[in-house]
PDB file of C-alpha atoms in Angstrom:
ATOM      1  CA  UNK K   1      -9.598  22.294 -17.553  1.00  0.00           C
ATOM      2  CA  UNK K   2     -10.194  21.123 -21.071  1.00  0.00           C
ATOM      3  CA  UNK K   3      -9.645  24.635 -22.362  1.00  0.00           C
ATOM      4  CA  UNK K   4      -6.454  24.939 -20.376  1.00  0.00           C
ATOM      5  CA  UNK K   5      -5.192  21.638 -21.659  1.00  0.00           C
ATOM      6  CA  UNK K   6      -5.974  22.662 -25.250  1.00  0.00           C
ATOM      7  CA  UNK K   7      -4.131  25.942 -24.740  1.00  0.00           C
ATOM      8  CA  UNK K   8      -1.093  24.023 -23.461  1.00  0.00           C
ATOM      9  CA  UNK K   9      -1.206  21.774 -26.551  1.00  0.00           C
ATOM     10  CA  UNK K  10      -1.553  24.807 -28.808  1.00  0.00           C
ATOM     11  CA  UNK K  11       1.503  26.358 -27.109  1.00  0.00           C
ATOM     12  CA  UNK K  12       3.609  23.348 -28.037  1.00  0.00           C
ATOM     13  CA  UNK K  13       3.650  21.370 -24.784  1.00  0.00           C
ATOM     14  CA  UNK K  14       4.319  17.635 -25.218  1.00  0.00           C
ATOM     15  CA  UNK K  15       2.090  16.366 -22.395  1.00  0.00           C
ATOM     16  CA  UNK K  16      -0.611  17.346 -19.938  1.00  0.00           C
ATOM     17  CA  UNK K  17      -0.540  15.979 -16.370  1.00  0.00           C
ATOM     18  CA  UNK K  18      -3.408  16.362 -13.931  1.00  0.00           C
ATOM     19  CA  UNK K  19      -2.418  16.446 -10.298  1.00  0.00           C
ATOM     20  CA  UNK K  20      -4.970  14.729  -8.029  1.00  0.00           C
ATOM     21  CA  UNK K  21      -2.342  14.360  -5.318  1.00  0.00           C
ATOM     22  CA  UNK K  22      -1.849  17.748  -3.623  1.00  0.00           C
ATOM     23  CA  UNK K  23      -2.835  17.411   0.078  1.00  0.00           C
ATOM     24  CA  UNK K  24      -2.531  21.104   0.944  1.00  0.00           C
ATOM     25  CA  UNK K  25      -5.609  22.389   2.798  1.00  0.00           C
ATOM     26  CA  UNK K  26      -6.175  25.527   0.697  1.00  0.00           C
ATOM     27  CA  UNK K  27      -6.148  23.356  -2.482  1.00  0.00           C
ATOM     28  CA  UNK K  28      -8.286  20.587  -1.070  1.00  0.00           C
ATOM     29  CA  UNK K  29     -10.977  22.904   0.324  1.00  0.00           C
ATOM     30  CA  UNK K  30     -11.790  24.232  -3.129  1.00  0.00           C
ATOM     31  CA  UNK K  31     -12.064  20.602  -4.404  1.00  0.00           C
ATOM     32  CA  UNK K  32      -8.681  20.583  -6.009  1.00  0.00           C
ATOM     33  CA  UNK K  33      -5.756  18.157  -5.774  1.00  0.00           C
ATOM     34  CA  UNK K  34      -6.504  15.179  -3.574  1.00  0.00           C
ATOM     35  CA  UNK K  35      -9.906  16.729  -2.683  1.00  0.00           C
ATOM     36  CA  UNK K  36     -11.131  15.235  -5.933  1.00  0.00           C
ATOM     37  CA  UNK K  37     -10.507  11.766  -4.542  1.00  0.00           C
ATOM     38  CA  UNK K  38     -13.802  12.106  -2.673  1.00  0.00           C
ATOM     39  CA  UNK K  39     -15.728  12.865  -5.906  1.00  0.00           C
ATOM     40  CA  UNK K  40     -14.877  10.182  -8.467  1.00  0.00           C
ATOM     41  CA  UNK K  41     -17.705  11.195 -10.826  1.00  0.00           C
ATOM     42  CA  UNK K  42     -16.040  14.640 -11.016  1.00  0.00           C
ATOM     43  CA  UNK K  43     -12.691  12.932 -11.726  1.00  0.00           C
ATOM     44  CA  UNK K  44     -14.288  10.965 -14.554  1.00  0.00           C
ATOM     45  CA  UNK K  45     -15.877  14.079 -16.073  1.00  0.00           C
ATOM     46  CA  UNK K  46     -12.543  15.940 -15.898  1.00  0.00           C
ATOM     47  CA  UNK K  47     -10.666  13.069 -17.545  1.00  0.00           C
ATOM     48  CA  UNK K  48     -13.237  12.719 -20.343  1.00  0.00           C
ATOM     49  CA  UNK K  49     -13.325  16.436 -20.995  1.00  0.00           C
ATOM     50  CA  UNK K  50      -9.572  16.952 -21.073  1.00  0.00           C
ATOM     51  CA  UNK K  51      -8.864  13.738 -23.030  1.00  0.00           C
ATOM     52  CA  UNK K  52     -11.385  14.754 -25.765  1.00  0.00           C
ATOM     53  CA  UNK K  53      -9.859  18.243 -26.013  1.00  0.00           C
ATOM     54  CA  UNK K  54      -6.279  17.245 -26.753  1.00  0.00           C
ATOM     55  CA  UNK K  55      -4.250  14.859 -28.928  1.00  0.00           C
ATOM     56  CA  UNK K  56      -1.038  14.965 -26.884  1.00  0.00           C
ATOM     57  CA  UNK K  57      -0.519  12.424 -24.040  1.00  0.00           C
ATOM     58  CA  UNK K  58      -2.599  12.878 -20.926  1.00  0.00           C
ATOM     59  CA  UNK K  59      -1.339  11.581 -17.559  1.00  0.00           C
ATOM     60  CA  UNK K  60      -2.323  11.935 -13.945  1.00  0.00           C
ATOM     61  CA  UNK K  61      -0.844  11.601 -10.476  1.00  0.00           C
ATOM     62  CA  UNK K  62      -2.922  10.776  -7.478  1.00  0.00           C
ATOM     63  CA  UNK K  63      -2.817   9.533  -3.880  1.00  0.00           C
ATOM     64  CA  UNK K  64      -4.009   6.175  -2.624  1.00  0.00           C
ATOM     65  CA  UNK K  65      -7.092   7.749  -1.133  1.00  0.00           C
ATOM     66  CA  UNK K  66      -8.421  10.327   1.302  1.00  0.00           C
ATOM     67  CA  UNK K  67      -7.534   8.212   4.345  1.00  0.00           C
ATOM     68  CA  UNK K  68      -7.079   4.551   5.142  1.00  0.00           C
ATOM     69  CA  UNK K  69     -10.854   3.954   5.122  1.00  0.00           C
ATOM     70  CA  UNK K  70     -11.428   5.716   1.785  1.00  0.00           C
ATOM     71  CA  UNK K  71      -8.825   4.145  -0.563  1.00  0.00           C
ATOM     72  CA  UNK K  72      -9.524   4.798  -4.239  1.00  0.00           C
ATOM     73  CA  UNK K  73      -6.221   3.929  -5.956  1.00  0.00           C
ATOM     74  CA  UNK K  74      -7.609   1.013  -8.009  1.00  0.00           C
ATOM     75  CA  UNK K  75     -10.705   2.952  -9.051  1.00  0.00           C
ATOM     76  CA  UNK K  76      -8.634   5.961 -10.056  1.00  0.00           C
ATOM     77  CA  UNK K  77      -6.323   3.804 -12.153  1.00  0.00           C
ATOM     78  CA  UNK K  78      -9.361   2.196 -13.797  1.00  0.00           C
ATOM     79  CA  UNK K  79     -10.787   5.645 -14.618  1.00  0.00           C
ATOM     80  CA  UNK K  80      -7.430   6.582 -16.190  1.00  0.00           C
ATOM     81  CA  UNK K  81      -7.343   3.455 -18.264  1.00  0.00           C
ATOM     82  CA  UNK K  82     -11.051   3.783 -19.309  1.00  0.00           C
ATOM     83  CA  UNK K  83     -10.461   7.325 -20.457  1.00  0.00           C
ATOM     84  CA  UNK K  84      -7.316   6.737 -22.478  1.00  0.00           C
ATOM     85  CA  UNK K  85      -4.610   8.189 -20.334  1.00  0.00           C
ATOM     86  CA  UNK K  86      -1.083   7.203 -21.251  1.00  0.00           C
ATOM     87  CA  UNK K  87       0.447   6.958 -17.752  1.00  0.00           C
ATOM     88  CA  UNK K  88      -0.340   7.273 -14.071  1.00  0.00           C
ATOM     89  CA  UNK K  89       1.753   8.002 -10.931  1.00  0.00           C
ATOM     90  CA  UNK K  90       0.402   6.710  -7.635  1.00  0.00           C
ATOM     91  CA  UNK K  91       1.576   8.272  -4.408  1.00  0.00           C
ATOM     92  CA  UNK K  92       1.130   5.362  -1.888  1.00  0.00           C
ATOM     93  CA  UNK K  93       0.201   7.720   0.965  1.00  0.00           C
ATOM     94  CA  UNK K  94      -3.290   9.054   1.650  1.00  0.00           C
ATOM     95  CA  UNK K  95      -4.271  12.706   1.753  1.00  0.00           C
ATOM     96  CA  UNK K  96      -4.599  12.436   5.516  1.00  0.00           C
ATOM     97  CA  UNK K  97      -0.985  11.327   5.737  1.00  0.00           C
ATOM     98  CA  UNK K  98       0.360  14.186   3.701  1.00  0.00           C
ATOM     99  CA  UNK K  99       4.031  13.733   3.222  1.00  0.00           C
ATOM    100  CA  UNK K 100       4.714  11.779   6.406  1.00  0.00           C
ATOM    101  CA  UNK K 101       3.911   8.413   7.841  1.00  0.00           C
ATOM    102  CA  UNK K 102       4.317   4.991   6.230  1.00  0.00           C
ATOM    103  CA  UNK K 103       4.180   4.808   2.481  1.00  0.00           C
ATOM    104  CA  UNK K 104       2.293   1.582   1.746  1.00  0.00           C
ATOM    105  CA  UNK K 105       3.922   0.308  -1.396  1.00  0.00           C
ATOM    106  CA  UNK K 106       1.485  -2.663  -1.615  1.00  0.00           C
ATOM    107  CA  UNK K 107      -1.073  -0.089  -2.936  1.00  0.00           C
ATOM    108  CA  UNK K 108       0.903   0.121  -6.151  1.00  0.00           C
ATOM    109  CA  UNK K 109       0.924  -3.662  -6.388  1.00  0.00           C
ATOM    110  CA  UNK K 110      -2.878  -3.644  -6.056  1.00  0.00           C
ATOM    111  CA  UNK K 111      -3.271  -1.332  -9.072  1.00  0.00           C
ATOM    112  CA  UNK K 112      -0.942  -3.121 -11.461  1.00  0.00           C
ATOM    113  CA  UNK K 113      -2.873  -6.290 -12.198  1.00  0.00           C
ATOM    114  CA  UNK K 114      -6.172  -4.481 -12.545  1.00  0.00           C
ATOM    115  CA  UNK K 115      -5.116  -2.182 -15.355  1.00  0.00           C
ATOM    116  CA  UNK K 116      -3.571  -3.639 -18.513  1.00  0.00           C
ATOM    117  CA  UNK K 117      -2.377  -0.315 -19.897  1.00  0.00           C
ATOM    118  CA  UNK K 118      -0.268   0.456 -16.798  1.00  0.00           C
ATOM    119  CA  UNK K 119       1.619  -2.794 -16.302  1.00  0.00           C
TER     120      UNK K 119
END
């Protein structure tokens, strides 16, 4: 991913955004998209690697968690802040919910006070 991000920067892109939000089964089963929400050490390694490879802004989007029992929104935001990302986008649904069900907007409110960069 670091090589891909560097390539994008070299091609003149203004920003790199990592998508940890995709809930689609074929993406999740190869540990992509929201599948990464179950492996936060992997997320941290990816963020460190990509951040160190580029000078342009790095952002990420992610879901609140895998399901209602495995919520990681605050931890993901902290990882983003700790690794110098410029912005985050939180989808307040879980991977299990996909694109339906109740979007719990309080999850965004939980992230905001914990991360100074994203207030």
